Amino acid sequence: MVDYLPVTLPEDPKEAQKVFNSLSIEHQLNIVLQARGKDRLHYLFLSEHPEVLVQQLPELEVFLTVKEVGEKDCLDLISLTTPEQFQYLLDLDFWKRDQLDPEKILHWMEILLESGEKKITQFIHATDPEFMALLLKKFLHVATLEGEYSEGMERIPSFTLDQFYYIHFKGKRTREVFEPFLRILYRIDGEGYRRMMESLVCEFESELEETGYRLRNGRLNDYGFPDLEEALEIYRFVNPDSLVLGERLPEVKGEEKVKRGSSIFYLTQQNEGPFLSSILSKIEDPHEQDRLRQEITTLCNKAIVAEAIDLSNIIGMERIVKKVFHTLNLALQYLSKEDELKAFQILQTLPTQRLFQYGVSTILLLRRKAESILKGSWFSGDRKHLVFLDPFHFETFEGILRKRPALYRDGTFEDFKNLQDLKEAEDFLESIEVIVNFLGKELKVYPHDLKKMDLNKCHPERWEEITLSTIFLTSLANQILRGIFQFEAIPKAQLRELLSRLFERDAQGKGAVRMEIKNKLREWSNSIEKDKKRQDHLHAFLDFCLDLLEEEYGRMSPEEEVDPRFVKGLLISS
């Protein structure tokens, strides 16, 4: 699509309409697509030819507009849709996985009736007979004079249009919706009506639903929504270091399947990947632009199917689309090493799905690293042992171990968006590996020992509440009090002496760990670990532990009685 310069319309409605209609249809459509919600409706109906604009909108954009504004406020828009656009609305909104939603069917049939007889006639002529039979079967019971009445039919007045097929509506609202629909069907296509009634007499609902679901999936497949097996292919591991720069790989299966133009909904999310967006903006070849837009649209559709997002869940769809751009952005940064020229070349030679797979694979390598640490000598392959990690570290590790790894930050799980996120997670895993190796080697402390400890009359009193920081700080406390670096509970009676040796006080009485203790710890850790990077991880852990100690105990006055139930960081015995 051509990128048009923005147009500022006059405030006066008549003048705005005049200016808008002086533009080409293509320009009008561009303005409509760039708007959302009620603004989009406003522009559509500024046009003297709204039907032309509506019928050129990608089906997904019609659906999003209807969902953002509301079906009742979109009757004029719905009445102008093509049969394909209207069927798309129903296919996305009628189903909960492989089951029809009766409430949604009634709702949309009401919308269809309100859209006018022309729209109803279009629907009758265009929709699959099996689909219509399925809708009717959900709400009607049909019998003939030759058949037997079913139980309870006498309680509901029968309805017939031809004195042969007798219809019993399952509820008052059902009759209000389907009686006028059936009258129109009978009037415009009497033979089709009789075939439909015969189908309702003979067919089983389960068989109709199975057929309807298969037909629906076939239609959605034309719009780039594949079956689950094909969709999951985007998460297949591909070694991110296997790329041969400049090699044009074969077209990925499914990328030719998008029936209509790329959705603006997808493409407006590309700023979620700043590096990717910057490189995309430098591609000037219209054919390359169209190829990338098509491939991105197909990729987003596959991701939505792979993540089992309800296709009527716009917020869920938006989250997945952002994830696609985050992953593409990460992959492009990783493969190009943030060299824009290489990134440009990669986008031109690499199918977008393969780029996504490379991004996914860099994250899966993180999970493999986490799994390796988990299977190591300290955690012994037991995921329950991760509870020894301090809360933030525990959540971060668990996030990386997820089926779809995520980065834990500020109390929530986020997508990996860029190289910085990847590096942050790599550093985190390396730090955990350094810490547990340090505790195992220097303290000879392992989970199986901790689980056997007698914690009677101790705080914390359960092994699940002991963390790596508790192990280190308690061992440090024993070093200060007894000259032995050993994980053993500190008697409550010795806490005042411990804190007086640990802390120096400022003018406000707040305690901070003495500098000489910090320096000795750093010297000691450097003597244990010679590698500079691993030293840094160890220093960071020691700082984290000392900060925790200051936060929990530094604010107490020297005379204050410590209640072990309300402080963390030390194993204390009563």
mmCIF file of C-alpha atoms in Angstrom, residues 76-349:
data_model
loop_
_atom_site.group_PDB
_atom_site.id
_atom_site.type_symbol
_atom_site.label_atom_id
_atom_site.label_comp_id
_atom_site.label_asym_id
_atom_site.label_seq_id
_atom_site.Cartn_x
_atom_site.Cartn_y
_atom_site.Cartn_z
ATOM 1 C CA ASP A 76 -24.392 0.298 9.106
ATOM 2 C CA LEU A 77 -20.889 -1.120 8.690
ATOM 3 C CA ILE A 78 -22.072 -4.733 9.017
ATOM 4 C CA SER A 79 -24.834 -4.194 6.464
ATOM 5 C CA LEU A 80 -22.189 -3.174 3.871
ATOM 6 C CA THR A 81 -19.842 -6.125 4.375
ATOM 7 C CA THR A 82 -19.230 -8.719 1.688
ATOM 8 C CA PRO A 83 -20.426 -12.281 2.322
ATOM 9 C CA GLU A 84 -16.805 -13.247 3.003
ATOM 10 C CA GLN A 85 -16.330 -10.442 5.539
ATOM 11 C CA PHE A 86 -19.565 -11.307 7.326
ATOM 12 C CA GLN A 87 -18.750 -15.023 7.420
ATOM 13 C CA TYR A 88 -15.337 -14.119 8.873
ATOM 14 C CA LEU A 89 -17.054 -12.204 11.694
ATOM 15 C CA LEU A 90 -19.145 -15.261 12.521
ATOM 16 C CA ASP A 91 -16.238 -17.696 12.230
ATOM 17 C CA LEU A 92 -14.180 -15.712 14.733
ATOM 18 C CA ASP A 93 -16.948 -14.971 17.209
ATOM 19 C CA PHE A 94 -19.185 -18.061 17.182
ATOM 20 C CA TRP A 95 -16.733 -20.652 18.453
ATOM 21 C CA LYS A 96 -15.109 -21.475 21.754
ATOM 22 C CA ARG A 97 -12.400 -23.833 20.565
ATOM 23 C CA ASP A 98 -14.369 -26.565 18.754
ATOM 24 C CA GLN A 99 -17.776 -25.775 20.286
ATOM 25 C CA LEU A 100 -20.364 -23.254 19.154
ATOM 26 C CA ASP A 101 -21.406 -20.578 21.655
ATOM 27 C CA PRO A 102 -25.251 -20.499 21.618
ATOM 28 C CA GLU A 103 -25.416 -17.047 23.187
ATOM 29 C CA LYS A 104 -23.143 -15.617 20.483
ATOM 30 C CA ILE A 105 -25.272 -17.229 17.762
ATOM 31 C CA LEU A 106 -28.458 -15.625 19.084
ATOM 32 C CA HIS A 107 -26.697 -12.299 19.416
ATOM 33 C CA TRP A 108 -25.393 -12.336 15.840
ATOM 34 C CA MET A 109 -28.701 -13.524 14.399
ATOM 35 C CA GLU A 110 -30.304 -10.503 16.069
ATOM 36 C CA ILE A 111 -27.645 -8.316 14.465
ATOM 37 C CA LEU A 112 -28.340 -9.934 11.087
ATOM 38 C CA LEU A 113 -32.079 -9.218 11.397
ATOM 39 C CA GLU A 114 -31.392 -5.600 12.339
ATOM 40 C CA SER A 115 -29.083 -5.228 9.336
ATOM 41 C CA GLY A 116 -32.051 -5.552 7.004
ATOM 42 C CA GLU A 117 -33.556 -8.044 4.581
ATOM 43 C CA LYS A 118 -30.936 -7.370 1.914
ATOM 44 C CA LYS A 119 -28.209 -8.562 4.290
ATOM 45 C CA ILE A 120 -30.267 -11.580 5.388
ATOM 46 C CA THR A 121 -30.828 -12.558 1.742
ATOM 47 C CA GLN A 122 -27.107 -12.198 1.037
ATOM 48 C CA PHE A 123 -26.304 -14.431 4.011
ATOM 49 C CA ILE A 124 -28.814 -17.108 2.923
ATOM 50 C CA HIS A 125 -27.412 -17.242 -0.599
ATOM 51 C CA ALA A 126 -23.730 -17.127 0.407
ATOM 52 C CA THR A 127 -23.335 -19.278 3.504
ATOM 53 C CA ASP A 128 -22.671 -23.019 3.461
ATOM 54 C CA PRO A 129 -25.951 -24.977 3.873
ATOM 55 C CA GLU A 130 -24.189 -27.151 6.477
ATOM 56 C CA PHE A 131 -23.298 -24.049 8.511
ATOM 57 C CA MET A 132 -26.869 -22.722 8.411
ATOM 58 C CA ALA A 133 -28.242 -26.142 9.324
ATOM 59 C CA LEU A 134 -25.921 -26.255 12.326
ATOM 60 C CA LEU A 135 -27.104 -22.852 13.554
ATOM 61 C CA LEU A 136 -30.750 -23.827 13.233
ATOM 62 C CA LYS A 137 -30.240 -27.275 14.785
ATOM 63 C CA LYS A 138 -28.960 -25.623 17.969
ATOM 64 C CA PHE A 139 -32.280 -23.845 18.527
ATOM 65 C CA LEU A 140 -35.032 -25.667 16.635
ATOM 66 C CA HIS A 141 -36.665 -29.049 16.703
ATOM 67 C CA VAL A 142 -38.312 -30.011 13.389
ATOM 68 C CA ALA A 143 -40.828 -32.788 12.941
ATOM 69 C CA THR A 144 -43.136 -33.816 10.106
ATOM 70 C CA LEU A 145 -46.716 -35.030 10.156
ATOM 71 C CA GLU A 146 -45.346 -38.473 9.435
ATOM 72 C CA GLY A 147 -43.100 -38.448 12.504
ATOM 73 C CA GLU A 148 -43.811 -38.696 16.214
ATOM 74 C CA TYR A 149 -43.897 -35.733 18.540
ATOM 75 C CA SER A 150 -41.074 -35.646 21.041
ATOM 76 C CA GLU A 151 -41.607 -35.252 24.762
ATOM 77 C CA GLY A 152 -42.625 -31.739 25.734
ATOM 78 C CA MET A 153 -43.529 -30.582 22.209
ATOM 79 C CA GLU A 154 -47.193 -30.179 23.193
ATOM 80 C CA ARG A 155 -46.239 -27.448 25.633
ATOM 81 C CA ILE A 156 -44.812 -25.209 22.895
ATOM 82 C CA PRO A 157 -47.055 -24.069 20.051
ATOM 83 C CA SER A 158 -45.895 -25.521 16.742
ATOM 84 C CA PHE A 159 -44.926 -23.234 13.910
ATOM 85 C CA THR A 160 -45.216 -24.209 10.266
ATOM 86 C CA LEU A 161 -44.943 -22.383 6.983
ATOM 87 C CA ASP A 162 -45.937 -25.217 4.656
ATOM 88 C CA GLN A 163 -48.201 -27.446 6.787
ATOM 89 C CA PHE A 164 -45.645 -30.216 6.494
ATOM 90 C CA TYR A 165 -42.593 -29.302 8.581
ATOM 91 C CA TYR A 166 -43.496 -28.305 12.130
ATOM 92 C CA ILE A 167 -40.967 -26.258 14.075
ATOM 93 C CA HIS A 168 -40.617 -26.065 17.833
ATOM 94 C CA PHE A 169 -38.431 -23.233 19.128
ATOM 95 C CA LYS A 170 -36.271 -23.865 22.181
ATOM 96 C CA GLY A 171 -37.281 -20.766 24.126
ATOM 97 C CA LYS A 172 -39.055 -17.446 23.653
ATOM 98 C CA ARG A 173 -35.992 -15.497 22.543
ATOM 99 C CA THR A 174 -35.156 -18.247 20.061
ATOM 100 C CA ARG A 175 -38.560 -17.842 18.422
ATOM 101 C CA GLU A 176 -38.231 -14.052 18.310
ATOM 102 C CA VAL A 177 -34.935 -14.425 16.441
ATOM 103 C CA PHE A 178 -35.488 -17.415 14.162
ATOM 104 C CA GLU A 179 -39.164 -17.088 13.144
ATOM 105 C CA PRO A 180 -38.602 -13.920 11.059
ATOM 106 C CA PHE A 181 -35.420 -15.446 9.639
ATOM 107 C CA LEU A 182 -37.284 -18.592 8.552
ATOM 108 C CA ARG A 183 -40.069 -16.553 6.966
ATOM 109 C CA ILE A 184 -37.532 -14.717 4.820
ATOM 110 C CA LEU A 185 -35.766 -17.976 3.932
ATOM 111 C CA TYR A 186 -39.080 -19.581 2.912
ATOM 112 C CA ARG A 187 -40.116 -16.570 0.836
ATOM 113 C CA ILE A 188 -36.912 -16.130 -1.145
ATOM 114 C CA ASP A 189 -35.932 -19.810 -1.531
ATOM 115 C CA GLY A 190 -38.783 -22.236 -0.892
ATOM 116 C CA GLU A 191 -36.877 -25.207 -2.212
ATOM 117 C CA GLY A 192 -33.829 -24.354 -0.121
ATOM 118 C CA TYR A 193 -36.112 -24.033 2.916
ATOM 119 C CA ARG A 194 -37.477 -27.554 2.399
ATOM 120 C CA ARG A 195 -33.993 -29.023 1.958
ATOM 121 C CA MET A 196 -32.930 -27.273 5.144
ATOM 122 C CA MET A 197 -35.917 -28.606 7.096
ATOM 123 C CA GLU A 198 -35.241 -32.133 5.861
ATOM 124 C CA SER A 199 -31.633 -31.793 6.988
ATOM 125 C CA LEU A 200 -32.800 -30.731 10.451
ATOM 126 C CA VAL A 201 -35.075 -33.757 10.662
ATOM 127 C CA CYS A 202 -32.427 -36.264 9.567
ATOM 128 C CA GLU A 203 -29.022 -34.949 10.653
ATOM 129 C CA PHE A 204 -27.433 -35.382 14.077
ATOM 130 C CA GLU A 205 -26.267 -32.187 15.775
ATOM 131 C CA SER A 206 -22.857 -33.686 16.622
ATOM 132 C CA GLU A 207 -22.201 -34.542 12.967
ATOM 133 C CA LEU A 208 -23.297 -31.086 11.807
ATOM 134 C CA GLU A 209 -21.041 -29.467 14.416
ATOM 135 C CA GLU A 210 -18.055 -31.544 13.347
ATOM 136 C CA THR A 211 -18.652 -30.610 9.698
ATOM 137 C CA GLY A 212 -19.206 -26.960 10.589
ATOM 138 C CA TYR A 213 -15.970 -26.805 12.567
ATOM 139 C CA ARG A 214 -14.025 -28.397 9.724
ATOM 140 C CA LEU A 215 -15.464 -25.932 7.187
ATOM 141 C CA ARG A 216 -14.776 -23.027 9.516
ATOM 142 C CA ASN A 217 -11.139 -24.076 9.931
ATOM 143 C CA GLY A 218 -10.826 -24.394 6.164
ATOM 144 C CA ARG A 219 -12.078 -20.842 5.691
ATOM 145 C CA LEU A 220 -9.763 -19.474 8.385
ATOM 146 C CA ASN A 221 -6.884 -21.380 6.828
ATOM 147 C CA ASP A 222 -7.395 -19.237 3.714
ATOM 148 C CA TYR A 223 -6.735 -16.189 5.883
ATOM 149 C CA GLY A 224 -3.501 -17.572 7.258
ATOM 150 C CA PHE A 225 -4.870 -19.292 10.385
ATOM 151 C CA PRO A 226 -3.391 -22.793 9.965
ATOM 152 C CA ASP A 227 -4.070 -25.974 11.882
ATOM 153 C CA LEU A 228 -2.294 -26.381 15.207
ATOM 154 C CA GLU A 229 0.430 -28.704 13.926
ATOM 155 C CA GLU A 230 1.508 -26.254 11.233
ATOM 156 C CA ALA A 231 1.257 -23.300 13.633
ATOM 157 C CA LEU A 232 3.521 -24.947 16.216
ATOM 158 C CA GLU A 233 6.258 -25.184 13.585
ATOM 159 C CA ILE A 234 7.148 -21.553 14.327
ATOM 160 C CA TYR A 235 8.471 -22.698 17.727
ATOM 161 C CA ARG A 236 10.750 -25.371 16.269
ATOM 162 C CA PHE A 237 14.372 -25.044 17.386
ATOM 163 C CA VAL A 238 16.776 -23.825 14.684
ATOM 164 C CA ASN A 239 20.396 -23.290 15.706
ATOM 165 C CA PRO A 240 20.736 -19.480 15.699
ATOM 166 C CA ASP A 241 24.426 -19.798 14.811
ATOM 167 C CA SER A 242 23.700 -21.840 11.662
ATOM 168 C CA LEU A 243 22.693 -18.890 9.450
ATOM 169 C CA VAL A 244 24.716 -18.463 6.284
ATOM 170 C CA LEU A 245 24.403 -14.755 5.528
ATOM 171 C CA GLY A 246 23.102 -14.047 2.042
ATOM 172 C CA GLU A 247 21.532 -17.479 1.542
ATOM 173 C CA ARG A 248 17.928 -17.212 0.333
ATOM 174 C CA LEU A 249 16.034 -20.006 2.038
ATOM 175 C CA PRO A 250 12.968 -21.659 0.465
ATOM 176 C CA GLU A 251 9.563 -20.157 1.099
ATOM 177 C CA VAL A 252 8.054 -21.356 4.356
ATOM 178 C CA LYS A 253 4.941 -23.514 4.107
ATOM 179 C CA GLY A 254 1.794 -21.467 4.604
ATOM 180 C CA GLU A 255 3.175 -18.034 3.751
ATOM 181 C CA GLU A 256 1.222 -17.940 0.501
ATOM 182 C CA LYS A 257 -2.102 -18.573 2.213
ATOM 183 C CA VAL A 258 -3.235 -15.116 3.256
ATOM 184 C CA LYS A 259 -6.387 -14.470 1.253
ATOM 185 C CA ARG A 260 -6.604 -10.704 1.635
ATOM 186 C CA GLY A 261 -4.250 -7.823 2.366
ATOM 187 C CA SER A 262 -2.153 -7.519 5.511
ATOM 188 C CA SER A 263 -3.929 -6.227 8.588
ATOM 189 C CA ILE A 264 -2.946 -2.809 9.881
ATOM 190 C CA PHE A 265 -3.647 -4.195 13.368
ATOM 191 C CA TYR A 266 -0.584 -6.386 13.028
ATOM 192 C CA LEU A 267 1.672 -3.920 11.299
ATOM 193 C CA THR A 268 1.051 -1.052 13.728
ATOM 194 C CA GLN A 269 2.652 -3.160 16.462
ATOM 195 C CA GLN A 270 6.070 -3.152 14.772
ATOM 196 C CA ASN A 271 7.339 -0.344 17.021
ATOM 197 C CA GLU A 272 7.409 -2.999 19.745
ATOM 198 C CA GLY A 273 10.661 -3.987 18.004
ATOM 199 C CA PRO A 274 12.600 -0.710 17.551
ATOM 200 C CA PHE A 275 15.633 -2.204 15.755
ATOM 201 C CA LEU A 276 13.412 -4.279 13.459
ATOM 202 C CA SER A 277 11.149 -1.296 12.811
ATOM 203 C CA SER A 278 14.129 0.874 11.913
ATOM 204 C CA ILE A 279 15.381 -1.657 9.337
ATOM 205 C CA LEU A 280 11.887 -2.209 7.900
ATOM 206 C CA SER A 281 11.543 1.534 7.339
ATOM 207 C CA LYS A 282 14.638 1.486 5.132
ATOM 208 C CA ILE A 283 13.197 -1.068 2.680
ATOM 209 C CA GLU A 284 11.919 0.928 -0.295
ATOM 210 C CA ASP A 285 11.134 -1.816 -2.830
ATOM 211 C CA PRO A 286 7.290 -2.115 -2.901
ATOM 212 C CA HIS A 287 7.476 -5.846 -3.685
ATOM 213 C CA GLU A 288 9.753 -6.451 -0.710
ATOM 214 C CA GLN A 289 7.463 -4.346 1.501
ATOM 215 C CA ASP A 290 4.448 -6.409 0.432
ATOM 216 C CA ARG A 291 6.318 -9.679 0.928
ATOM 217 C CA LEU A 292 7.338 -8.747 4.454
ATOM 218 C CA ARG A 293 3.867 -7.526 5.350
ATOM 219 C CA GLN A 294 2.311 -10.744 4.082
ATOM 220 C CA GLU A 295 4.847 -12.900 5.911
ATOM 221 C CA ILE A 296 4.425 -10.938 9.147
ATOM 222 C CA THR A 297 0.645 -11.267 8.904
ATOM 223 C CA THR A 298 0.915 -15.032 8.360
ATOM 224 C CA LEU A 299 3.401 -15.352 11.227
ATOM 225 C CA CYS A 300 1.106 -13.461 13.601
ATOM 226 C CA ASN A 301 -1.806 -15.702 12.622
ATOM 227 C CA LYS A 302 0.273 -18.808 13.274
ATOM 228 C CA ALA A 303 1.374 -17.482 16.660
ATOM 229 C CA ILE A 304 -2.240 -16.791 17.658
ATOM 230 C CA VAL A 305 -3.197 -20.379 16.758
ATOM 231 C CA ALA A 306 -0.092 -21.854 18.416
ATOM 232 C CA GLU A 307 -0.822 -20.000 21.657
ATOM 233 C CA ALA A 308 -4.479 -21.147 21.559
ATOM 234 C CA ILE A 309 -5.790 -17.597 21.807
ATOM 235 C CA ASP A 310 -9.556 -17.250 21.418
ATOM 236 C CA LEU A 311 -9.914 -15.422 18.100
ATOM 237 C CA SER A 312 -12.509 -13.092 19.642
ATOM 238 C CA ASN A 313 -10.050 -12.067 22.389
ATOM 239 C CA ILE A 314 -8.564 -8.842 20.990
ATOM 240 C CA ILE A 315 -6.394 -8.166 24.050
ATOM 241 C CA GLY A 316 -4.954 -11.679 23.841
ATOM 242 C CA MET A 317 -4.321 -11.308 20.112
ATOM 243 C CA GLU A 318 -2.593 -7.976 20.655
ATOM 244 C CA ARG A 319 -0.326 -9.505 23.304
ATOM 245 C CA ILE A 320 0.716 -12.301 20.925
ATOM 246 C CA VAL A 321 1.336 -9.882 18.048
ATOM 247 C CA LYS A 322 3.613 -7.825 20.299
ATOM 248 C CA LYS A 323 5.438 -11.015 21.235
ATOM 249 C CA VAL A 324 6.019 -11.736 17.539
ATOM 250 C CA PHE A 325 7.642 -8.344 17.016
ATOM 251 C CA HIS A 326 9.673 -8.672 20.226
ATOM 252 C CA THR A 327 11.032 -12.025 19.047
ATOM 253 C CA LEU A 328 11.750 -10.817 15.506
ATOM 254 C CA ASN A 329 13.533 -7.779 16.948
ATOM 255 C CA LEU A 330 15.678 -9.972 19.212
ATOM 256 C CA ALA A 331 16.514 -12.346 16.362
ATOM 257 C CA LEU A 332 17.550 -9.546 14.009
ATOM 258 C CA GLN A 333 19.775 -7.986 16.661
ATOM 259 C CA TYR A 334 21.346 -11.348 17.496
ATOM 260 C CA LEU A 335 22.018 -12.444 13.921
ATOM 261 C CA SER A 336 23.267 -9.081 12.675
ATOM 262 C CA LYS A 337 25.117 -8.166 15.884
ATOM 263 C CA GLU A 338 23.215 -4.869 15.500
ATOM 264 C CA ASP A 339 24.963 -4.095 12.217
ATOM 265 C CA GLU A 340 22.258 -2.338 10.167
ATOM 266 C CA LEU A 341 23.702 -3.373 6.807
ATOM 267 C CA LYS A 342 23.711 -7.046 7.836
ATOM 268 C CA ALA A 343 20.229 -6.684 9.303
ATOM 269 C CA PHE A 344 18.979 -5.208 6.018
ATOM 270 C CA GLN A 345 20.475 -8.137 4.113
ATOM 271 C CA ILE A 346 18.942 -10.667 6.527
ATOM 272 C CA LEU A 347 15.444 -9.233 6.087
ATOM 273 C CA GLN A 348 15.787 -9.437 2.323
ATOM 274 C CA THR A 349 17.029 -13.030 2.205
#
